[in-house]
Every structure is written in structure tokens, then in C-alpha cells.
Amino acid sequence: MEFIFFLTAAVKAGTCLLYATLGEIISEKVGHLNLGVEGMMQMGAVVGFIAGFTFGNPYVAVICAAIAGAAGALIYGFLTISLKANQVVTGLTLSIFGVGFAAFFGKNFVGKKVPEAITTFFAPVKLPVLGDIPYIGQIFFNQSVYVYFSYFLVLAIYIYLYKTKWGLNTRMVGENPVAADASGIPVDKYKYFNIALCGALCGLGGAFLSLVYISIYPVNVVSGRGWIAVALVIFAMWNPGKALLGAYFFGALDIASFWLQQYTLPVSIYLFTALPYLATVFVLIFTSMRKSSNKKEPAWLGRNYFKEDR
Amino acid sequence: MLHIVKKDLPKTREKIVVRLSAVVAALAFASIIVLVAGANPIELYIGIVQGCFGSVYRFAATIEKMVPLLVLSLGVMVAFKMRFWNIGAEGQFLMGAVGTTLVVRLLPNLPLPLMLLLMIVVSFAFGAIWLIVPAFFKARFGTNETLFTLMLNYIALTLVTALQYDFWKDPAASGMPKIANLPPNALLPSASGFNLSILMAVIIVLAMYYFMNRSKIGFEIAVLGESENTARYIGINVTKTIIIAALVSGGLCGVVGMMQTTGVSGALSTQITGGLGFTAIIVAWLSGLKVPFVVVNSFAFAVLLQGASYIQTAFQIPGSVAEMIQAIILFFILGSEFVLQYRFVSDKTKSEVA
């Protein structure tokens, strides 16, 4: 039974990672490596909390968080798409900005409680039928609506990327913008749309932490989870379905490092926190050794597209 | 319709004018945030300058912040020159600091000169290993080095966390999770706030200038960065060049770990890098991967960092404001690059250009 609780907690811990990872997958699919995930999550977390605290309305809180994340992403988007700035450097700067932003605007809210109206709205709800499945029901279908929405997003993003014309165009822009441009796809529009969507999802991931995961606003609510999300994108090989599994696996590792503290172990508990990164490194190496291109990063990842005059 | 076309390489004077305008515009924009924070922006900016140059002690603090940033930036510059995105300076820095501490723990009684020398060698080796591993996989399988080195930062950080909280925890610190301070025979000598790492930095700058501009291997790195095919064609051993560049790049970042542990913090901790490894990436990039500009830009960033820590105490402004101002300045400079590299032409003039 204890193990079921552990897995339920792992799903909850993995959900913030899942939102951010789905976002970064979309951004990388369009060829933009955005290392500002941490910053966008921080912006979403703080804006979501402030909006929730001020208005006491969960919808307003979540929408504000998504807008804040998207706003951060658009700074990155404007610099890298329109002004052709280096993606790595711009992303890192966005992370510095977001961390500063959250620390500054969140400073007066440290120690404040999430309002009742929001906590009850996001309290775990057992789904009919599905929630009665033994074990699975308890783990996956006795969760917050915020978690259920992430299930829906995985499916929606999978359909968007692989079953729609827009998704096909998005992937084409990430693989070969020259060819995409030549075939009449508005490259910049696709980039802006996907990058903004990435920001909104990262903002939602951050707000999950500040509105659902914790009950009292701490000094740094995201504290490095954005970087784990960047790792997860690789671990999931740019696939939304695998992102779901990976997020819960990484969530489980996160919980495990607390959970295992009650036992005396032969190794240091702190080394556990390195596992997500080690696992990612192995995935990175194995995917590059295997030459199958559908499991690798998009071909133009990290490179900007400059339309030469013809 | 307006078109964007690539320009010829901009002149140094144009670069300076554009960059400075970007900084001024950024400061004007950042003033809004300063006003929200409840301070007078003009006074605050004057405060930054005073905090850096106001006294010998403050100037020493500025230089102390410049030295690690400068050496880290030179380190990542070598890799960037090869189009090898080493964003693992944080990790290499940490590993260098781990190596330094390891020397003291294994051989605590060495005399100071020998101790420092051994620390330099070991920290260089530790930092270098942390980059040679991803470099090997890059050369062999084309493994994405940006993501690999990024992951290694966090692996190094968890290693240091484990050392600090478990393996090397100081039993004398009454339960505080910290690693013991280094003994006096392992500290860099210093005089009125300036320590020996400044001399090390000067030597490294000169050596790197020679390495990048005059040496054969520096030339090979530059060619490889321009085109791998050209490099192969003129008979450059690509794998060997990548590994040597990684050795120098990671090694320099590792030595910074030694400089900071023995010269500034006095002990290894998870906080030792202060994010400088990431700032160095930005500095190296904005310097166009040229040694003299790296020196200038490191100084400019050190002014920003020292000014920021000064205004925190002098103006009661939270450190987060300084972080945001720094990011805003960077956003503006990154955006201003566009003006230097591209220009607009209308359709009419296009035919004349062609």
C-alpha cells in the first residue's frame, strides 16, 4: 500500500515536469533550443501565485501563469527568430531574467498560503469508473484536475505534432527550414506560435508547483526543475508519450530521494538526485549511436534560419 | 517590401557604438523596474560605479569578480571557436574545485608552492576530463555536446552536494553541512585584497592570445570551426583537434575552481560557482571569441556583478533587481547584434545591389 502512495506522489511530482517538457518538445520540434525553461517556469509560478492569491480564482491564476510564461518565451522568440540572436545565449539569459523576476515579485508573498478556493478546486478528485480500477485507479485517476489536464495535453500535442498538417509543417521547419520555406510554409509564424505555446506550457508547469504542489509559497518554488525538464526532452526522445512516462520516472526519483531517507543506505542519498541527468546522458549517447533519425533531435535544432535573397 | 540582407563585417568602431547604445537603452528600460523597486535609477547607477571604483578595497573586489569570469570565458571561447558548444563551464569549475580539495585532503602537509602547483595540475585535469568525455562522444558518434555538457553541470553539482552533506562533511562544524576550510598552506597569497590569481589570469590571457592567434593548433581549431570538410581536406586530424581543444577549454574552467577555492571562498561548496559558468558563455559569445574583447567584456560584467552586490547593501535593493537589470542589458545587446550583421533593403534597391 505504501508503494501505491509512493507512485501516486510520483505522478504528482512528475506533472510539473510533464507540462514544461511538452512545451520544450514543441519548441525544439520547430528547431529552437530554449534553455529558458527554468526562467519561464519561474515566471509562471510567481505570476500564477500572485493572481491566485489576489483574485482567489483558479481559472484567472492559471491563465495569468500561461500568459506570463508565453511572454517570457516571446522575448526569446523575438530575439532568436526576428533578430537572429544565438539561441543558447538568449535562452540562458531568459533563465537569469526569470529567476530574478520571480525572486523580485514573489518576495512579498513568501510564507503566504494558497487561497481555500484554489486548494479545493485543485484537490484530488476520484474519477468515476476509471478511479475504481485496482492500483491504476488510485495512482492515475485520483488526482487533481491539473493532472488530468496534462493527460489531455499529451494526447492533444501528440495529435497536433503527428496527425495534423500544422504539426507536419512544424516538424518540417525544425528539420529543414530552407525546404519548408521553399514549399511556402510561413517559417517565422510557425516558430512564433510554437515558441509561445512552449512558454505557456512552461508557465503552467511552474504554476502547478505554486498552486497545487505546495501550500505555502516558498523562496524558490521551481528550484532547478526547469533544467530537469530540458533533460527530459532528450530522455523522451522528443516524443510526447514518452515524456509522460519519463516525467513520472523523474518524479519518482525526486520522491524516492526523500522517501529513502528513513532507511540507512550504503550510498549517499544525494547521489540519487544525479540519476535523472545520468539517465539523460545515456539516452543522449545511445540515440546518437543508433542512426535512426526519428529518435534524434530535429536537424536544425539550435540554428537560426536566415532567408537569403534568391 | 523590405528585405533583410547580410552586411559586410562591421568595423570595430561601429560595434562599440552599437553595443554602448544598447547598454544605454537597456539601462533606460531597466529604470522602470528600479522605480518599481522604490529607488532612484540615476542614484542607483551612480551607486554601481561607486561600488566598483569607490575605494581600493572595492576595486579589488571588482577585480576579484573579474578574474574567474575572464578565465572561464577564455575557456569556453576555445571550444566555441571550434563550434563546440561547451555550456558545461559550471561543471568543469566545480570539478576543478573538487580536485583542488582532494589534493589538500590527500597531502595536507605539502609546502605552499608545491601545494599550489599540484592543485593547478589536478584542477586542470579534473576540469579537462569533464569536457573530454562529451568531446569524445561528439567526435566519435556526433553526440549533441550542448545537451551533454549541460547535463554534466548537474552531475557535478550533485557530486559536490554529496561531498558537502556526506562524504567530506566537516565534523567540527557542529552539524552544519559544510566542507572544512583549507589550511593556510593551501591558500593563495594575497595583499590588500588582490590575490595571486590575478597574476595567473594575466599569464593565461597572454598564453591564450598566443595559442589562439599564433599556434598551429589554434589555427586548426579555427579551421575546424569554419568547416569540418576543409579541415579534413588539408589534413587536420579532427578527433585529435577536438580532444585537445576540449582539454584546454575544460582545463581552464577547472583551474578557476582552484583559484576560487584557494583564493576567495577558502572551501569547496555547492555555491562556489555563483552561476559564473553560465555568465562566461554570454561573455565569450558577445566578445566574438576574441581574446582582447573577452578581457574587456569580463571587466564590464565584473563591474555589473560588483556594483550589484554593493547596491544591495547600500540601497537595500534586493539582489533579484540586479539580476533582472543584468538580463535586460543582455537582451538588448543580443538584439543589437542584428544591427551589426544585417541591414534592410527595399525591393527597389535590391536590383542595384545584385
CSV table of N, CA and C in Angstrom, one decimal, chain A residues 166-264:
chain,number,residue,atom,x,y,z
A,166,TRP,N,-0.6,21.1,-39.5
A,166,TRP,CA,0.3,22.1,-38.8
A,166,TRP,C,1.5,21.4,-38.1
A,167,GLY,N,1.2,20.3,-37.6
A,167,GLY,CA,2.3,19.5,-36.9
A,167,GLY,C,3.3,19.1,-37.9
A,168,LEU,N,2.9,18.6,-39.1
A,168,LEU,CA,3.8,18.2,-40.1
A,168,LEU,C,4.7,19.4,-40.5
A,169,ASN,N,4.0,20.6,-40.7
A,169,ASN,CA,4.8,21.8,-41.1
A,169,ASN,C,5.7,22.2,-40.0
A,170,THR,N,5.3,22.1,-38.8
A,170,THR,CA,6.1,22.4,-37.6
A,170,THR,C,7.4,21.6,-37.6
A,171,ARG,N,7.2,20.3,-37.8
A,171,ARG,CA,8.4,19.4,-37.8
A,171,ARG,C,9.3,19.7,-39.0
A,172,MET,N,8.7,20.0,-40.1
A,172,MET,CA,9.5,20.3,-41.3
A,172,MET,C,10.3,21.6,-41.1
A,173,VAL,N,9.8,22.6,-40.4
A,173,VAL,CA,10.5,23.8,-40.1
A,173,VAL,C,11.7,23.4,-39.3
A,174,GLY,N,11.5,22.5,-38.3
A,174,GLY,CA,12.6,22.1,-37.4
A,174,GLY,C,13.7,21.3,-38.1
A,175,GLU,N,13.2,20.5,-39.1
A,175,GLU,CA,14.2,19.6,-39.8
A,175,GLU,C,14.9,20.3,-40.9
A,176,ASN,N,14.2,21.1,-41.6
A,176,ASN,CA,14.8,21.8,-42.8
A,176,ASN,C,14.0,23.1,-43.2
A,177,PRO,N,14.3,24.2,-42.5
A,177,PRO,CA,13.5,25.4,-42.8
A,177,PRO,C,13.7,25.9,-44.2
A,178,VAL,N,14.8,25.6,-44.9
A,178,VAL,CA,15.0,26.0,-46.3
A,178,VAL,C,14.0,25.4,-47.1
A,179,ALA,N,13.8,24.0,-47.0
A,179,ALA,CA,12.8,23.3,-47.8
A,179,ALA,C,11.4,23.8,-47.4
A,180,ALA,N,11.2,24.0,-46.1
A,180,ALA,CA,9.9,24.4,-45.6
A,180,ALA,C,9.5,25.7,-46.3
A,181,ASP,N,10.5,26.6,-46.3
A,181,ASP,CA,10.2,28.0,-46.8
A,181,ASP,C,9.9,27.9,-48.3
A,182,ALA,N,10.7,27.0,-49.0
A,182,ALA,CA,10.6,26.9,-50.4
A,182,ALA,C,9.2,26.3,-50.8
A,183,SER,N,8.7,25.5,-49.9
A,183,SER,CA,7.3,24.9,-50.2
A,183,SER,C,6.2,25.8,-49.7
A,184,GLY,N,6.6,27.0,-49.3
A,184,GLY,CA,5.5,28.0,-49.0
A,184,GLY,C,5.0,28.0,-47.6
A,185,ILE,N,5.7,27.3,-46.7
A,185,ILE,CA,5.3,27.4,-45.2
A,185,ILE,C,5.9,28.7,-44.6
A,186,PRO,N,5.0,29.4,-43.9
A,186,PRO,CA,5.5,30.6,-43.3
A,186,PRO,C,6.3,30.3,-42.0
A,187,VAL,N,7.6,30.2,-42.3
A,187,VAL,CA,8.5,29.6,-41.2
A,187,VAL,C,8.4,30.4,-39.9
A,188,ASP,N,8.6,31.7,-40.0
A,188,ASP,CA,8.6,32.5,-38.8
A,188,ASP,C,7.3,32.4,-38.0
A,189,LYS,N,6.1,32.4,-38.7
A,189,LYS,CA,4.9,32.3,-38.0
A,189,LYS,C,4.8,31.0,-37.2
A,190,TYR,N,5.3,29.9,-37.8
A,190,TYR,CA,5.3,28.6,-37.1
A,190,TYR,C,6.2,28.7,-35.9
A,191,LYS,N,7.3,29.3,-36.1
A,191,LYS,CA,8.3,29.4,-35.0
A,191,LYS,C,7.7,30.2,-33.8
A,192,TYR,N,7.1,31.4,-34.1
A,192,TYR,CA,6.5,32.2,-33.1
A,192,TYR,C,5.4,31.4,-32.3
A,193,PHE,N,4.5,30.8,-33.1
A,193,PHE,CA,3.4,30.1,-32.5
A,193,PHE,C,3.9,29.0,-31.5
A,194,ASN,N,4.8,28.2,-32.0
A,194,ASN,CA,5.3,27.0,-31.2
A,194,ASN,C,6.1,27.5,-30.0
A,195,ILE,N,6.9,28.6,-30.2
A,195,ILE,CA,7.6,29.0,-29.0
A,195,ILE,C,6.7,29.6,-28.0
A,196,ALA,N,5.7,30.4,-28.4
A,196,ALA,CA,4.8,31.0,-27.4
A,196,ALA,C,4.0,29.9,-26.7
A,197,LEU,N,3.6,28.8,-27.4
A,197,LEU,CA,2.9,27.7,-26.8
A,197,LEU,C,3.9,27.0,-25.8
A,198,CYS,N,5.1,26.9,-26.1
A,198,CYS,CA,6.1,26.3,-25.2
A,198,CYS,C,6.2,27.1,-23.9
A,199,GLY,N,6.2,28.5,-24.1
A,199,GLY,CA,6.2,29.3,-22.9
A,199,GLY,C,5.0,29.2,-22.0
A,200,ALA,N,3.8,29.1,-22.7
A,200,ALA,CA,2.6,29.0,-21.9
A,200,ALA,C,2.6,27.6,-21.1
A,201,LEU,N,3.1,26.6,-21.7
A,201,LEU,CA,3.1,25.3,-21.0
A,201,LEU,C,4.1,25.3,-19.9
A,202,CYS,N,5.3,25.9,-20.1
A,202,CYS,CA,6.2,26.1,-19.0
A,202,CYS,C,5.6,26.9,-17.9
A,203,GLY,N,4.9,27.9,-18.2
A,203,GLY,CA,4.2,28.8,-17.2
A,203,GLY,C,3.3,27.9,-16.4
A,204,LEU,N,2.5,27.1,-17.1
A,204,LEU,CA,1.5,26.2,-16.4
A,204,LEU,C,2.3,25.2,-15.5
A,205,GLY,N,3.4,24.7,-16.0
A,205,GLY,CA,4.2,23.8,-15.1
A,205,GLY,C,4.7,24.5,-13.9
A,206,GLY,N,5.1,25.7,-14.0
A,206,GLY,CA,5.5,26.5,-12.8
A,206,GLY,C,4.4,26.7,-11.9
A,207,ALA,N,3.2,27.1,-12.4
A,207,ALA,CA,2.0,27.4,-11.6
A,207,ALA,C,1.5,26.1,-10.9
A,208,PHE,N,1.7,25.0,-11.5
A,208,PHE,CA,1.3,23.7,-10.8
A,208,PHE,C,2.0,23.6,-9.5
A,209,LEU,N,3.3,24.0,-9.5
A,209,LEU,CA,4.1,24.0,-8.3
A,209,LEU,C,3.6,25.0,-7.3
A,210,SER,N,3.3,26.2,-7.7
A,210,SER,CA,3.0,27.2,-6.7
A,210,SER,C,1.5,27.1,-6.3
A,211,LEU,N,0.6,26.5,-7.1
A,211,LEU,CA,-0.8,26.5,-6.7
A,211,LEU,C,-1.2,25.1,-6.2
A,212,VAL,N,-0.6,24.0,-6.7
A,212,VAL,CA,-1.1,22.7,-6.3
A,212,VAL,C,-0.1,21.9,-5.5
A,213,TYR,N,1.1,22.0,-5.9
A,213,TYR,CA,2.1,21.1,-5.2
A,213,TYR,C,2.5,21.5,-3.8
A,214,ILE,N,2.5,22.8,-3.6
A,214,ILE,CA,2.9,23.3,-2.3
A,214,ILE,C,1.6,24.0,-1.7
A,215,SER,N,1.6,24.3,-0.4
A,215,SER,CA,0.5,25.0,0.2
A,215,SER,C,0.9,26.4,0.7
A,216,ILE,N,2.2,26.5,1.0
A,216,ILE,CA,2.8,27.8,1.4
A,216,ILE,C,3.9,28.3,0.4
A,217,TYR,N,3.8,29.5,0.0
A,217,TYR,CA,4.7,29.9,-1.1
A,217,TYR,C,6.2,30.1,-0.5
A,218,PRO,N,7.1,29.3,-1.1
A,218,PRO,CA,8.5,29.3,-0.6
A,218,PRO,C,9.3,30.4,-1.3
A,219,VAL,N,10.6,30.5,-0.9
A,219,VAL,CA,11.5,31.5,-1.6
A,219,VAL,C,11.7,31.1,-3.0
A,220,ASN,N,12.0,29.9,-3.3
A,220,ASN,CA,12.3,29.5,-4.7
A,220,ASN,C,11.5,28.2,-5.0
A,221,VAL,N,10.3,28.4,-5.7
A,221,VAL,CA,9.4,27.3,-5.8
A,221,VAL,C,9.8,26.3,-6.9
A,222,VAL,N,10.5,26.8,-8.0
A,222,VAL,CA,10.8,26.0,-9.1
A,222,VAL,C,12.2,25.2,-8.8
A,223,SER,N,13.1,26.0,-8.3
A,223,SER,CA,14.4,25.5,-7.8
A,223,SER,C,15.0,24.4,-8.7
A,224,GLY,N,15.3,24.8,-10.0
A,224,GLY,CA,16.1,23.9,-10.9
A,224,GLY,C,15.3,22.9,-11.6
A,225,ARG,N,14.0,22.8,-11.4
A,225,ARG,CA,13.2,21.7,-12.1
A,225,ARG,C,13.2,22.0,-13.6
A,226,GLY,N,13.3,23.3,-14.0
A,226,GLY,CA,13.3,23.6,-15.4
A,226,GLY,C,14.5,22.9,-16.2
A,227,TRP,N,15.6,22.7,-15.5
A,227,TRP,CA,16.7,22.1,-16.1
A,227,TRP,C,16.5,20.6,-16.3
A,228,ILE,N,15.7,20.0,-15.3
A,228,ILE,CA,15.4,18.6,-15.4
A,228,ILE,C,14.5,18.4,-16.6
A,229,ALA,N,13.6,19.4,-16.8
A,229,ALA,CA,12.7,19.3,-18.0
A,229,ALA,C,13.5,19.3,-19.3
A,230,VAL,N,14.5,20.1,-19.4
A,230,VAL,CA,15.4,20.2,-20.6
A,230,VAL,C,16.0,18.8,-20.8
A,231,ALA,N,16.4,18.1,-19.7
A,231,ALA,CA,16.9,16.8,-19.8
A,231,ALA,C,15.9,15.8,-20.2
A,232,LEU,N,14.7,16.0,-19.7
A,232,LEU,CA,13.6,15.0,-20.0
A,232,LEU,C,13.2,15.0,-21.5
A,233,VAL,N,13.4,16.2,-22.1
A,233,VAL,CA,13.0,16.2,-23.6
A,233,VAL,C,13.9,15.2,-24.3
A,234,ILE,N,15.2,15.2,-23.9
A,234,ILE,CA,16.1,14.2,-24.6
A,234,ILE,C,15.8,12.8,-24.2
A,235,PHE,N,15.5,12.6,-22.9
A,235,PHE,CA,15.2,11.3,-22.3
A,235,PHE,C,14.0,10.8,-23.0
A,236,ALA,N,13.0,11.6,-23.4
A,236,ALA,CA,11.8,11.2,-24.0
A,236,ALA,C,12.0,11.1,-25.5
A,237,MET,N,13.2,11.4,-26.0
A,237,MET,CA,13.4,11.4,-27.5
A,237,MET,C,12.4,12.3,-28.3
A,238,TRP,N,12.1,13.4,-27.8
A,238,TRP,CA,11.2,14.4,-28.4
A,238,TRP,C,9.8,13.8,-28.7
A,239,ASN,N,9.4,12.9,-27.9
A,239,ASN,CA,8.1,12.2,-28.1
A,239,ASN,C,7.1,12.5,-26.9
A,240,PRO,N,5.9,13.1,-27.1
A,240,PRO,CA,5.1,13.4,-26.0
A,240,PRO,C,4.7,12.2,-25.1
A,241,GLY,N,4.4,11.1,-25.7
A,241,GLY,CA,4.0,9.9,-25.0
A,241,GLY,C,5.1,9.5,-24.0
A,242,LYS,N,6.4,9.4,-24.6
A,242,LYS,CA,7.5,9.0,-23.7
A,242,LYS,C,7.8,10.1,-22.7
A,243,ALA,N,7.4,11.4,-23.0
A,243,ALA,CA,7.6,12.4,-22.0
A,243,ALA,C,6.8,12.2,-20.7
A,244,LEU,N,5.6,11.6,-21.0
A,244,LEU,CA,4.7,11.3,-19.8
A,244,LEU,C,5.4,10.2,-18.9
A,245,LEU,N,5.8,9.1,-19.6
A,245,LEU,CA,6.5,8.1,-18.8
A,245,LEU,C,7.7,8.7,-18.1
A,246,GLY,N,8.5,9.4,-18.9
A,246,GLY,CA,9.8,10.0,-18.3
A,246,GLY,C,9.5,10.9,-17.2
A,247,ALA,N,8.5,11.7,-17.3
A,247,ALA,CA,8.2,12.7,-16.2
A,247,ALA,C,7.9,12.0,-14.9
A,248,TYR,N,7.1,10.9,-15.0
A,248,TYR,CA,6.8,10.1,-13.8
A,248,TYR,C,8.0,9.4,-13.2
A,249,PHE,N,8.8,8.9,-14.2
A,249,PHE,CA,10.1,8.3,-13.7
A,249,PHE,C,10.9,9.3,-13.0
A,250,PHE,N,11.1,10.5,-13.5
A,250,PHE,CA,11.9,11.5,-12.9
A,250,PHE,C,11.2,12.0,-11.6
A,251,GLY,N,9.9,12.1,-11.7
A,251,GLY,CA,9.1,12.4,-10.5
A,251,GLY,C,9.3,11.4,-9.4
A,252,ALA,N,9.4,10.1,-9.7
A,252,ALA,CA,9.6,9.0,-8.8
A,252,ALA,C,11.0,9.2,-8.1
A,253,LEU,N,12.0,9.5,-9.0
A,253,LEU,CA,13.3,9.7,-8.4
A,253,LEU,C,13.4,10.8,-7.4
A,254,ASP,N,12.6,11.9,-7.7
A,254,ASP,CA,12.5,13.0,-6.9
A,254,ASP,C,12.0,12.6,-5.5
A,255,ILE,N,10.8,11.9,-5.6
A,255,ILE,CA,10.2,11.5,-4.3
A,255,ILE,C,11.1,10.5,-3.6
A,256,ALA,N,11.7,9.6,-4.4
A,256,ALA,CA,12.5,8.5,-3.8
A,256,ALA,C,13.6,9.0,-2.9
A,257,SER,N,14.2,10.2,-3.3
A,257,SER,CA,15.3,10.7,-2.5
A,257,SER,C,14.9,11.1,-1.1
A,258,PHE,N,13.6,11.6,-1.0
A,258,PHE,CA,13.0,11.9,0.3
A,258,PHE,C,12.7,10.6,1.0
A,259,TRP,N,12.0,9.7,0.3
A,259,TRP,CA,11.4,8.5,0.8
A,259,TRP,C,12.5,7.6,1.4
A,260,LEU,N,13.6,7.5,0.8
A,260,LEU,CA,14.7,6.6,1.2
A,260,LEU,C,15.4,7.1,2.4
A,261,GLN,N,15.2,8.4,2.8
A,261,GLN,CA,15.9,8.9,3.9
A,261,GLN,C,15.7,8.2,5.2
A,262,GLN,N,14.5,7.4,5.3
A,262,GLN,CA,14.2,6.7,6.5
A,262,GLN,C,15.0,5.4,6.6
A,263,TYR,N,15.6,5.0,5.6
A,263,TYR,CA,16.5,3.8,5.6
A,263,TYR,C,18.0,4.2,5.6
A,264,THR,N,18.8,3.3,6.2
A,264,THR,CA,20.2,3.6,6.1
A,264,THR,C,20.7,2.8,4.9
